[in-house]
GROMACS .gro file of C-alpha atoms in nm:
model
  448
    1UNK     CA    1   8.645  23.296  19.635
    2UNK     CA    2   8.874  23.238  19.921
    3UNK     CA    3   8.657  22.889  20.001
    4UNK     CA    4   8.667  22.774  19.684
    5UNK     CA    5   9.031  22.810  19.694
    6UNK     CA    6   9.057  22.661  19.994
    7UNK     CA    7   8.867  22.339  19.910
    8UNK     CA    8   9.069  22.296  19.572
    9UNK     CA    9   9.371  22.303  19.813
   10UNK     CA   10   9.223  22.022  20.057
   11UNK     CA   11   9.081  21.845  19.724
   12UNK     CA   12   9.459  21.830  19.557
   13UNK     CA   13   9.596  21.724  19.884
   14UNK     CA   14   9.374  21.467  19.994
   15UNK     CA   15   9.473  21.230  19.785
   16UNK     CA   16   9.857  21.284  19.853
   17UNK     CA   17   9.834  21.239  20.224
   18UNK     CA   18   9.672  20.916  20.103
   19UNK     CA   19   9.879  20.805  19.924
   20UNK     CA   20  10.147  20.854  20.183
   21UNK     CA   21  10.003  20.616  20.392
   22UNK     CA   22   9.896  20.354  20.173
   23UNK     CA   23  10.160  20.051  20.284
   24UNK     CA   24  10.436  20.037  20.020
   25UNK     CA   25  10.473  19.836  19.682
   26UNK     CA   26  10.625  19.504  19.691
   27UNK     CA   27  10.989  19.549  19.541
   28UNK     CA   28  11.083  19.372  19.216
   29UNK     CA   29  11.354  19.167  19.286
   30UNK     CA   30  11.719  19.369  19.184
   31UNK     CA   31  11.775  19.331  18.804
   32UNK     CA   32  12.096  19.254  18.660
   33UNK     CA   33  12.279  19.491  18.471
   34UNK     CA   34  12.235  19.420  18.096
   35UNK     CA   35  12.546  19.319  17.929
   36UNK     CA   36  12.813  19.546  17.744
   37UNK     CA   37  13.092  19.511  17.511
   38UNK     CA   38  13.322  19.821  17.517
   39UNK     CA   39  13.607  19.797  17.252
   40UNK     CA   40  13.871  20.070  17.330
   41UNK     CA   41  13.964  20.287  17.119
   42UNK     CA   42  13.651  20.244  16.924
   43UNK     CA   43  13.804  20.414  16.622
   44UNK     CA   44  14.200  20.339  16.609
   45UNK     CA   45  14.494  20.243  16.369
   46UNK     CA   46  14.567  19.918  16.227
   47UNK     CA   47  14.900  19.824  16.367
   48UNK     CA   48  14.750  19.915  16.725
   49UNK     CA   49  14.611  19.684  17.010
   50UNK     CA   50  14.292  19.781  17.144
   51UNK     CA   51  14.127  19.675  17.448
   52UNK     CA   52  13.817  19.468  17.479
   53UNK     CA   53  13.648  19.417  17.799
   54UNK     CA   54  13.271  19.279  17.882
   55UNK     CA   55  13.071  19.346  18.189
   56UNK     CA   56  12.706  19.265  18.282
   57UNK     CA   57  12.742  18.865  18.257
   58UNK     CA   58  12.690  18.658  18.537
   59UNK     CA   59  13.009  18.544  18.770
   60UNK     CA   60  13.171  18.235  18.537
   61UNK     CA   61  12.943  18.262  18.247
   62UNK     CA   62  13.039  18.092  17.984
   63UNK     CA   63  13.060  18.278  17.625
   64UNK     CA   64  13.175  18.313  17.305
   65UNK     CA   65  13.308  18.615  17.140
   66UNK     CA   66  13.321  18.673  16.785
   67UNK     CA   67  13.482  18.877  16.562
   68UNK     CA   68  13.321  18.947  16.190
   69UNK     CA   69  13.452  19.146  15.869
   70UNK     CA   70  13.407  19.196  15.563
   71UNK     CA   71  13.629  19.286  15.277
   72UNK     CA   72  13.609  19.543  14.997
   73UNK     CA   73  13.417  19.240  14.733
   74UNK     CA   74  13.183  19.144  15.061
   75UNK     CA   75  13.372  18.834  15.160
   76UNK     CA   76  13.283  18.731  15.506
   77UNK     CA   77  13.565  18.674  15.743
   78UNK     CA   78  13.497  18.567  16.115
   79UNK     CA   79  13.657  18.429  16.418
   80UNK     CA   80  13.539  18.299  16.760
   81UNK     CA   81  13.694  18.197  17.127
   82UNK     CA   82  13.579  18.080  17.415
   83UNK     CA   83  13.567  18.254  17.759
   84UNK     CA   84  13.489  18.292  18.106
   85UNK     CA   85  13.338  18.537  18.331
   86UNK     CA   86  13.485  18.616  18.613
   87UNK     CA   87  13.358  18.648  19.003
   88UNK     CA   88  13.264  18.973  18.903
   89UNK     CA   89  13.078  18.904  18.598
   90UNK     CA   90  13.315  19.100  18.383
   91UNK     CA   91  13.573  18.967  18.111
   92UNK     CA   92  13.890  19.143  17.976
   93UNK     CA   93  14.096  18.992  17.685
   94UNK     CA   94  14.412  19.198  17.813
   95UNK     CA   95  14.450  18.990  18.125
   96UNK     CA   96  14.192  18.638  18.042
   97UNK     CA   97  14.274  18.326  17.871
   98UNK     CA   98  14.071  18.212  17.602
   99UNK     CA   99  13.987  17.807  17.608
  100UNK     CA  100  13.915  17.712  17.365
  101UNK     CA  101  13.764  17.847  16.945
  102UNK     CA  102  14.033  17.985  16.687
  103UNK     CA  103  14.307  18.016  17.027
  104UNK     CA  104  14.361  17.955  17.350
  105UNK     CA  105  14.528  18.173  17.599
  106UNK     CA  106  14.566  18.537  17.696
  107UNK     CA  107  14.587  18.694  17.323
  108UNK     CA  108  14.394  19.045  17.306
  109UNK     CA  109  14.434  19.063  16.989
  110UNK     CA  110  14.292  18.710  16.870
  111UNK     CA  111  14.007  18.750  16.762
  112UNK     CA  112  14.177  19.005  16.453
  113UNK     CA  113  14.479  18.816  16.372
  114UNK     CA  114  14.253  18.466  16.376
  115UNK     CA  115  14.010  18.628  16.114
  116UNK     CA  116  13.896  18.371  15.843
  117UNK     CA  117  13.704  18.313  15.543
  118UNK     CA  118  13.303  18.257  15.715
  119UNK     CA  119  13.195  17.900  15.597
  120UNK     CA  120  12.992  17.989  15.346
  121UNK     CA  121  13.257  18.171  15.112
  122UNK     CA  122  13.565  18.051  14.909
  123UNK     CA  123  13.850  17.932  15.142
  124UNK     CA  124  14.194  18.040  15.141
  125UNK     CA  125  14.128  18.398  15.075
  126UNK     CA  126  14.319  18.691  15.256
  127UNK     CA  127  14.158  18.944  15.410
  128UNK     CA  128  14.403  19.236  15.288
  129UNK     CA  129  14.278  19.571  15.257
  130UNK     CA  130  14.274  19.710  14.932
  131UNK     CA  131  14.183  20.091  14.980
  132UNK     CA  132  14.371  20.267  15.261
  133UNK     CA  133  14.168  20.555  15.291
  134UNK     CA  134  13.860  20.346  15.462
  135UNK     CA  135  13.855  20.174  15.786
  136UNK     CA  136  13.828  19.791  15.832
  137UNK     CA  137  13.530  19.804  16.052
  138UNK     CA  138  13.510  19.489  16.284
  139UNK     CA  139  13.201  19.385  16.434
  140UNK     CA  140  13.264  19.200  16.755
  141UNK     CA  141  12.963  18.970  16.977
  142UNK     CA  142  12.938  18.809  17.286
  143UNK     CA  143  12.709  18.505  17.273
  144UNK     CA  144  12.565  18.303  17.492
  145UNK     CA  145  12.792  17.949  17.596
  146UNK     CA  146  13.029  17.842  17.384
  147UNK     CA  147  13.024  17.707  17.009
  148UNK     CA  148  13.248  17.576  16.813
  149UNK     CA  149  13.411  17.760  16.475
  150UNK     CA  150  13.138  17.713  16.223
  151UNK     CA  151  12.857  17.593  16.418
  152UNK     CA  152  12.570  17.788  16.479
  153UNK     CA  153  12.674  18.027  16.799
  154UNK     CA  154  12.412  18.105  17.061
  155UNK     CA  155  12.213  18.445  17.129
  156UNK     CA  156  12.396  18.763  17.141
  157UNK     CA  157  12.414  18.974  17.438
  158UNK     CA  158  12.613  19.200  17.351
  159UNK     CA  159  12.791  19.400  17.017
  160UNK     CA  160  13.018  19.681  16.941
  161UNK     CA  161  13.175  19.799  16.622
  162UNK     CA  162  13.575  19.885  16.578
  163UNK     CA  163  13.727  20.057  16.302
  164UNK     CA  164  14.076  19.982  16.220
  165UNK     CA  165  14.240  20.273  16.003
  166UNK     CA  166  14.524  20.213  15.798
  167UNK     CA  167  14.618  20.525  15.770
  168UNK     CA  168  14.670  20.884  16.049
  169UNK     CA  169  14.449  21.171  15.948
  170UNK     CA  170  14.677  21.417  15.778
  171UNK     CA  171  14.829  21.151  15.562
  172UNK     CA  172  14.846  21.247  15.213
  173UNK     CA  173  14.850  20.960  14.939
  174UNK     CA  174  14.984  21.120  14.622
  175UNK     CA  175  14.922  20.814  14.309
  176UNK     CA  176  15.260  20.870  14.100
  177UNK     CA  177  15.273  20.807  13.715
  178UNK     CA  178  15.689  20.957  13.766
  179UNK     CA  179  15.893  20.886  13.436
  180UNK     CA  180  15.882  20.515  13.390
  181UNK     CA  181  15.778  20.497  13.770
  182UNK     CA  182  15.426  20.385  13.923
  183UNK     CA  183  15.300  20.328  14.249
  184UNK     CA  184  15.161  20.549  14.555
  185UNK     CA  185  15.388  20.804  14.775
  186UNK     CA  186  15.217  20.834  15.134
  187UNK     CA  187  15.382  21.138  15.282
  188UNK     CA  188  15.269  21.196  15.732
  189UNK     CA  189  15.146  21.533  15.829
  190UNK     CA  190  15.371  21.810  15.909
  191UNK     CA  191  15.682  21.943  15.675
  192UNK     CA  192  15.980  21.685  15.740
  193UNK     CA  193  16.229  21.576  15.615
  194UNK     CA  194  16.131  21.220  15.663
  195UNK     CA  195  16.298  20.915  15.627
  196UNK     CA  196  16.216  20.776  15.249
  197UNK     CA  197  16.127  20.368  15.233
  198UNK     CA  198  16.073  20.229  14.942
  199UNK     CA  199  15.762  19.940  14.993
  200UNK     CA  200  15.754  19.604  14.791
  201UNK     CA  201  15.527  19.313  14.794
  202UNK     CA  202  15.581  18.980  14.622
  203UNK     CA  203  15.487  18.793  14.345
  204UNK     CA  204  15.067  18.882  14.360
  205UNK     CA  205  15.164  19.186  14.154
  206UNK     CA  206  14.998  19.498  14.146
  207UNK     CA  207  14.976  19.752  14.393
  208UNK     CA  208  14.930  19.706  14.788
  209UNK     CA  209  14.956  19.972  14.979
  210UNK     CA  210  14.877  19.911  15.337
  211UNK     CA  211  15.188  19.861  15.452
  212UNK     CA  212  15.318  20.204  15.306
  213UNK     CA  213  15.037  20.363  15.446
  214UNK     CA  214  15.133  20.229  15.826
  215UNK     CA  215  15.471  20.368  15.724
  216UNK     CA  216  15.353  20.701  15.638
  217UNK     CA  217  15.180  20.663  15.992
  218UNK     CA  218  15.481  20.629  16.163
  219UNK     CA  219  15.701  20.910  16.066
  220UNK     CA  220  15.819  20.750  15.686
  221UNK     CA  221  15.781  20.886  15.343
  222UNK     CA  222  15.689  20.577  15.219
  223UNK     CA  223  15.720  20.486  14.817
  224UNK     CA  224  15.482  20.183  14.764
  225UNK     CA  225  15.609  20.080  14.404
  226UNK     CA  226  15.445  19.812  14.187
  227UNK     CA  227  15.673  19.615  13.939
  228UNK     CA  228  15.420  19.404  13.761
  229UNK     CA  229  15.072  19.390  13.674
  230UNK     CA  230  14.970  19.759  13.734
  231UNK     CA  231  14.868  20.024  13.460
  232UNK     CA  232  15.174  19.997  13.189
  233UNK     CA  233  15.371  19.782  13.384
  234UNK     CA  234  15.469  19.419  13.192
  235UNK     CA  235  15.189  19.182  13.327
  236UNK     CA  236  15.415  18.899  13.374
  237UNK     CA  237  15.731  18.882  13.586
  238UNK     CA  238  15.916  18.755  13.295
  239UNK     CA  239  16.243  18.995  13.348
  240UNK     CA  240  16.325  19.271  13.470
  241UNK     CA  241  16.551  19.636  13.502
  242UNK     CA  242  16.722  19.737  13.788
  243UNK     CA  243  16.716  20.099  13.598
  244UNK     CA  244  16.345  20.088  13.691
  245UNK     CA  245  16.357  20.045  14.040
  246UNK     CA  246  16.671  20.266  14.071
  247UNK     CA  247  16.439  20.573  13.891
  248UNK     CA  248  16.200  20.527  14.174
  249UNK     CA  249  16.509  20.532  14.481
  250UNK     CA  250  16.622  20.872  14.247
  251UNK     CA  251  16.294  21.014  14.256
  252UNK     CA  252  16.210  20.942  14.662
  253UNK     CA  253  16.536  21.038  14.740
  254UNK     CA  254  16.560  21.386  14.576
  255UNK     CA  255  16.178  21.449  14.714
  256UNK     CA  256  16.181  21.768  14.862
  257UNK     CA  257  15.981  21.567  15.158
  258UNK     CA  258  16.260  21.310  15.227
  259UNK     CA  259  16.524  21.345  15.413
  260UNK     CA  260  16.885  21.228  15.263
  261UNK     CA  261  17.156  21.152  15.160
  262UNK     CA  262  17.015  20.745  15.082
  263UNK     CA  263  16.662  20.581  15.065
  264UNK     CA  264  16.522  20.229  15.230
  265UNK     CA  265  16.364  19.957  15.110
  266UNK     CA  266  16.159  19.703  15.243
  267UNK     CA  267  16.006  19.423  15.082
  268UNK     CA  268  15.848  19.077  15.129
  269UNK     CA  269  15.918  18.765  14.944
  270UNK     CA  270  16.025  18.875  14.519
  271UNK     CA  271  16.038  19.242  14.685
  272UNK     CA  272  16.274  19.156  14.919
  273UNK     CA  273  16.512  19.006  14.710
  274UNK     CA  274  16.487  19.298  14.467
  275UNK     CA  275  16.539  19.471  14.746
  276UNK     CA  276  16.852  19.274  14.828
  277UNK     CA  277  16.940  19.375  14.442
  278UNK     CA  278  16.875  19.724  14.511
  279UNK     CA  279  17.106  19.801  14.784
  280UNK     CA  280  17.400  19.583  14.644
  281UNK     CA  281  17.406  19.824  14.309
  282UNK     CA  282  17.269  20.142  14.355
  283UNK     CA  283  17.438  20.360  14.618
  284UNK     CA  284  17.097  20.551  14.685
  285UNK     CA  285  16.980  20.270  14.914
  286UNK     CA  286  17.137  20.215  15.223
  287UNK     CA  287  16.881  20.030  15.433
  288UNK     CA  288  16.743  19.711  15.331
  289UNK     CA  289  16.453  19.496  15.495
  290UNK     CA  290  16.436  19.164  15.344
  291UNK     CA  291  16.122  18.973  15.500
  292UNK     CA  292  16.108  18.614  15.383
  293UNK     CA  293  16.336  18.650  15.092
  294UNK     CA  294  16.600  18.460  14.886
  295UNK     CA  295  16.982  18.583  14.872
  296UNK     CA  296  16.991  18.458  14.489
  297UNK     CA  297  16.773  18.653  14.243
  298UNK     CA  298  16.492  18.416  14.164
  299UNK     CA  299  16.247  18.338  13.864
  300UNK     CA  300  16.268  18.623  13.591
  301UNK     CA  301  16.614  18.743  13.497
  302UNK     CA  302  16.737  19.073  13.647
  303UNK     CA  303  16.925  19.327  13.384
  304UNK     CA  304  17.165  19.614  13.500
  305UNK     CA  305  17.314  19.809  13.215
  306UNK     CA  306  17.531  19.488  13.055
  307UNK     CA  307  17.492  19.293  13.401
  308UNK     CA  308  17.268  18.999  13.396
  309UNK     CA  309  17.198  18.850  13.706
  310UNK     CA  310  16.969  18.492  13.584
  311UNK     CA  311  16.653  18.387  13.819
  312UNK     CA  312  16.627  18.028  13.975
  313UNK     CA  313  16.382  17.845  13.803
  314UNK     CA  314  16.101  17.647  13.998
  315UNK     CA  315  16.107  17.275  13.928
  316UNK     CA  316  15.716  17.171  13.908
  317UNK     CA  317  15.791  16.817  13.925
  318UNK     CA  318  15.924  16.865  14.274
  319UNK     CA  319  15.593  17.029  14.365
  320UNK     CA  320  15.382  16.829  14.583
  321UNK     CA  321  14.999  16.821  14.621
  322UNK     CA  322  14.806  16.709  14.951
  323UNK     CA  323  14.457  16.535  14.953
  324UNK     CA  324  14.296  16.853  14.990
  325UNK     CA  325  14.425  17.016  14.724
  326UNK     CA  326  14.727  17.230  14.884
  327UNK     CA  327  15.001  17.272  14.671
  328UNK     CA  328  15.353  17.281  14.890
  329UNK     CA  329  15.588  17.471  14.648
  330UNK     CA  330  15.893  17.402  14.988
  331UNK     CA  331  16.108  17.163  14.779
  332UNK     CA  332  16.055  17.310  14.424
  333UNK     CA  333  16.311  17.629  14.370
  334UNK     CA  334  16.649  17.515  14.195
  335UNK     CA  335  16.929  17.487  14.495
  336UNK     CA  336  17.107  17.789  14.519
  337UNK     CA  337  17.423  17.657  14.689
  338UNK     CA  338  17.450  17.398  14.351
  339UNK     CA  339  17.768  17.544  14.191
  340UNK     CA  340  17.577  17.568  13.873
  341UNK     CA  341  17.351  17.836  14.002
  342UNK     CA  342  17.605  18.080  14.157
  343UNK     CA  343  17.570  18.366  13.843
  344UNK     CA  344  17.217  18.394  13.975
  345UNK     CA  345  17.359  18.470  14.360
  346UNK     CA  346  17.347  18.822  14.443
  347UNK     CA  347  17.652  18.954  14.584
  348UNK     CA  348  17.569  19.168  14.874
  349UNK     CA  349  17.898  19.186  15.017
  350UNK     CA  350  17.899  19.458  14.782
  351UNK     CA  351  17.649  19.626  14.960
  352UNK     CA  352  17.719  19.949  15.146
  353UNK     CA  353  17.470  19.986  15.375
  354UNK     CA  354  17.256  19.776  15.603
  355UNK     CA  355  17.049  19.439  15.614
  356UNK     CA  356  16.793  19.341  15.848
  357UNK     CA  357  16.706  18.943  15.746
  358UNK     CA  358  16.353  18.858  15.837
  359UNK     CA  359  16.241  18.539  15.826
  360UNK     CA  360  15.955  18.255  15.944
  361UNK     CA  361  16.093  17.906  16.067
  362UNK     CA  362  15.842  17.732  15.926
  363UNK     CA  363  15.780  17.908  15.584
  364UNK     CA  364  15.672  17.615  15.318
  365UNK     CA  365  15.654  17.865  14.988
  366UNK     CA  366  16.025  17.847  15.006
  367UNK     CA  367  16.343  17.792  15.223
  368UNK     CA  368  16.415  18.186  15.358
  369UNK     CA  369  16.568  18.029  15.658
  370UNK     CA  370  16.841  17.897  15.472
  371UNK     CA  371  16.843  18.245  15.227
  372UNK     CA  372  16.907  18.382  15.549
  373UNK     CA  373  17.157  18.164  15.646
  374UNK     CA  374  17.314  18.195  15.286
  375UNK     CA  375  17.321  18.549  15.279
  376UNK     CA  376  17.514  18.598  15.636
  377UNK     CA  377  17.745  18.341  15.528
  378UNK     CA  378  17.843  18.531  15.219
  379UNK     CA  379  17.848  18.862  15.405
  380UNK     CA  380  18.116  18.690  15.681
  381UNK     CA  381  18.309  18.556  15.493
  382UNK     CA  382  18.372  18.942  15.312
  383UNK     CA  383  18.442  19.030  15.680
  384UNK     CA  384  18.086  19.234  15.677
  385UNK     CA  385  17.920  19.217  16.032
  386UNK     CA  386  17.649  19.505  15.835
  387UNK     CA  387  17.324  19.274  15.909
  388UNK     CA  388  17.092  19.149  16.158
  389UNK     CA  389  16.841  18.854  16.143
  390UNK     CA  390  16.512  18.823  16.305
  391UNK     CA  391  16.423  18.449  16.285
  392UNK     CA  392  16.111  18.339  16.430
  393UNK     CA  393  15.988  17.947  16.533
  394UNK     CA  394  15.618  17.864  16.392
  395UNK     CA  395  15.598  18.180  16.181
  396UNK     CA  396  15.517  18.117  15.792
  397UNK     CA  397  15.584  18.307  15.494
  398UNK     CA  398  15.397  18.644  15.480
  399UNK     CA  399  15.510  18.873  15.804
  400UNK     CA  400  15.317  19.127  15.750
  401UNK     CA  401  15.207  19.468  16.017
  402UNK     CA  402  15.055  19.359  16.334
  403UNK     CA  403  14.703  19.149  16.345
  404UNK     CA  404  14.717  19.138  16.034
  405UNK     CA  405  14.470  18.791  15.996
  406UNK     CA  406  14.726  18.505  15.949
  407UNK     CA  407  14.662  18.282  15.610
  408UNK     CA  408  14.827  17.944  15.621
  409UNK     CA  409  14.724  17.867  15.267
  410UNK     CA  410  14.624  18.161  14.997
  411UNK     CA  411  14.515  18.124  14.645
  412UNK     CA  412  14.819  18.233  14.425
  413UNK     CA  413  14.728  18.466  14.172
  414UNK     CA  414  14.976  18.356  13.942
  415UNK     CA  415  14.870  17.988  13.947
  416UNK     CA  416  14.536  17.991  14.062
  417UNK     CA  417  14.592  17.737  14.326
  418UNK     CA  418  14.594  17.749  14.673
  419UNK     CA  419  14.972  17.732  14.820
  420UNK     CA  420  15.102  17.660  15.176
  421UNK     CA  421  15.241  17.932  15.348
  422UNK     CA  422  15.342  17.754  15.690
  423UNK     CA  423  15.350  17.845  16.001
  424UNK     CA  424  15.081  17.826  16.310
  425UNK     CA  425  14.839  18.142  16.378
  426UNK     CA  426  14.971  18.252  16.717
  427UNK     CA  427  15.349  18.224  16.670
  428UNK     CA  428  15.309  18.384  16.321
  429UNK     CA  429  15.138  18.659  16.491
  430UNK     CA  430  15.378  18.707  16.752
  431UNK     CA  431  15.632  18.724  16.498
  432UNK     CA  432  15.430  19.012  16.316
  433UNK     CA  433  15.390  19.208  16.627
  434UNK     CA  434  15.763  19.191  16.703
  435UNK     CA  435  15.923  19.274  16.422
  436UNK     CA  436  15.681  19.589  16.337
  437UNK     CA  437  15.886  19.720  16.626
  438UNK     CA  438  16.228  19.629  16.529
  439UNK     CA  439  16.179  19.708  16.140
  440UNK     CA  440  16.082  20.048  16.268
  441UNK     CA  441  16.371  20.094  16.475
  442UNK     CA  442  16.610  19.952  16.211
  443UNK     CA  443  16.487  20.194  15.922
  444UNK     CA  444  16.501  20.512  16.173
  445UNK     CA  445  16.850  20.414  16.296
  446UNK     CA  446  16.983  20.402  15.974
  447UNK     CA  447  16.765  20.633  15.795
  448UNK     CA  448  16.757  20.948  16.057
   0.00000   0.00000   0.00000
């Protein structure tokens, strides 16, 4: 027994002292690391940069990285810029300049805010999110070279996927049917009091809540409140009552959530100049954020009680139409400063609280620089130094939360055509990053 163990031994090592000996393999020659995208974080909020670096390429490779969404109908949105490796055969859009696609320069956020309708679908669409309790998930490539927007791009190397949340976990969205008030209260975790903002969009009617739900994010109790075109609402802006919009400042401010004594308001375009309404006649309201609005009340007449404050009309004539099919509405609201239009001038030197002015050099749906301008002038000479302006070159009209994706022209709902907006993509989205910041900092100053 002991010899048969003995040659099994020498039989199973024969063969491995052999090998031993036997002259070694040729090497392959050393393989390059395959390429990665990492997007950091992978999962984050809306209104947040993340990171994006790439490693793996060879040292100056040239590629293209693209960015591709889709909205809540299946609309394709996309965007693309061109970059270069560097000696290390890594790429990071924090610190590298992109030369050339949808921008050029160090943006790390470009590829979001540059988002656009893919070729194939209907142009001038935004990509705005319509239900805040799912992420935008981005799907970003690197491809080989560089191609231009719309052409076919070369292989991908590499891909990652980013969600973008509009809204914190622990943030409750309560839908409100409140008296005569509608709309969607976003409340942030925890048991406040928090500061109450009431959130208004402009004349695309219905509800959008995205904005409120960033709010809510950031420490707000945030009111988003529809005024036309949602549920039992009147489907046309034809007029309206100031009683309606001061039931919903009643009902956030005496919300056992919300922290007193008064209520803000921010709104964009029509909301911000029923904003402007707001905190000149009801007392509740003592913070106002007026982003691209007008200092007279515009388009339907506003009732108070037995106050009437008439709307500017829009002069169609004065509209003009480019080759393409772009109507520029710039030119076509009645002048405010004509002496004939005065009653419809809203007199905010009666207002109590405080105005932050927000406005886009360049926006072409209407003059808000001027508003602006307008509005200060009216508060000085009342002796009123109660405002503050944030006026930004090459933004447009709609300054919305951060990389948000800009939209020079958009369909209007009302008229079914598409209207210019103004403004060029990277100043515009400057100006959104920036004044996130300072409207936050202007609503907790003067809210608590």
């Amino acid at each position: 027994a002991d010899m048969w163990r003995a040659v099994a031994a020498a039989a199973a090592s024969g063969p491995a002292r052999a090998l031993r000996r036997a002259p070694p393999p040729l090497q392959p020659p050393p393989r390059r690391r395959a390429v990665s995208v990492a997007v950091s974080p992978a999962a984050g909020l809306a209104d947040e940069r993340v990171e994006t670096r790439v490693a793996g390429l060879g040292p100056g490779q040239p590629v293209t990285l693209r960015a591709v969404a889709a909205d809540e109908r299946g609309c394709l949105f996309q965007s693309c810029a061109h970059y270069r490796a560097d000696g290390r055969g890594e790429l990071h859009l924090g610190t590298d300049a992109s030369h050339g696609g949808d921008y050029t320069g160090v943006e790390p956020m470009g590829l979001f805010w540059s988002l656009a309708p893919a070729g194939m679908e209907k142009p001038y669409q935004r990509l705005v999110p319509r239900s805040t309790g799912t992420p935008m998930k981005v799907e970003m490539l690197v491809h080989e070279g560089h191609s231009q927007p719309g052409a076919i791009p070369g292989p991908v190397v590499a891909k990652a996927e980013v969600e973008r949340w509009f809204m914190a976990p622990g943030v409750r969205r309560i839908r409100l049917k409140e008296g005569g008030v509608r709309g969607s209260l976003f409340l942030p975790p925890g048991d406040g009091p928090f500061p109450g903002v009431i959130d208004m969009y402009g004349d695309e009617g219905g509800l959008i809540e995205f904005r409120s739900s960033l709010l809510a994010t950031r420490g707000f109790a945030a009111l988003s409140l529809p005024y036309f075109d949602f549920e039992d609402l009147p489907k046309v802006m034809k007029e309206f009552k100031l009683e309606y919009f001061e039931e919903a400042a009643r009902f956030l401010q005496r919300h056992p959530k919300v922290k007193g004594p008064g209520v803000g308001v921010i709104g964009t375009g029509k909301g911000a100049e029923l904003g402007l309404s707001m905190i000149t006649f009801l007392p509740e309201v003592v913070a106002a954020v007026s982003v691209s609005g007008c200092s007279s009340n515009t388009v339907a007449d506003l009732h108070y009680g037995d106050m009437t404050l008439p709307g500017l009309r829009f002069d169609m004539n004065k509209v003009s139409v480019s080759d393409t099919g772009v109507f520029d509405t710039f030119e076509a609201l009645d002048d405010p400063t004509n002496p004939a239009n005065s009653p419809c001038m809203i007199p905010i030197e009666k207002a109590e609280g405080h105005l932050l002015l927000v406005v886009g050099e360049d926006d072409r749906m209407w003059k808000s620089s001027l508003y602006a301008e307008l509005a200060i002038g009216r508060l000085r000479q009342h002796g009123k130094e109660n405002f503050e302006l944030l006026s930004y070159p090459g933004a447009g009209h709609r300054i919305d939360p951060p990389s948000t994706p800009f939209c020079q022209v958009a369909m209007d709902r009302v008229l079914g055509v598409p209207v210019l907006g103004g403004g060029e993509s990277k100043a515009h989205a400057h100006a959104q990053e920036h004044s996130w910041g300072k409207i936050q900092e202007f609503l907790h100053l003067h809210l608590g």
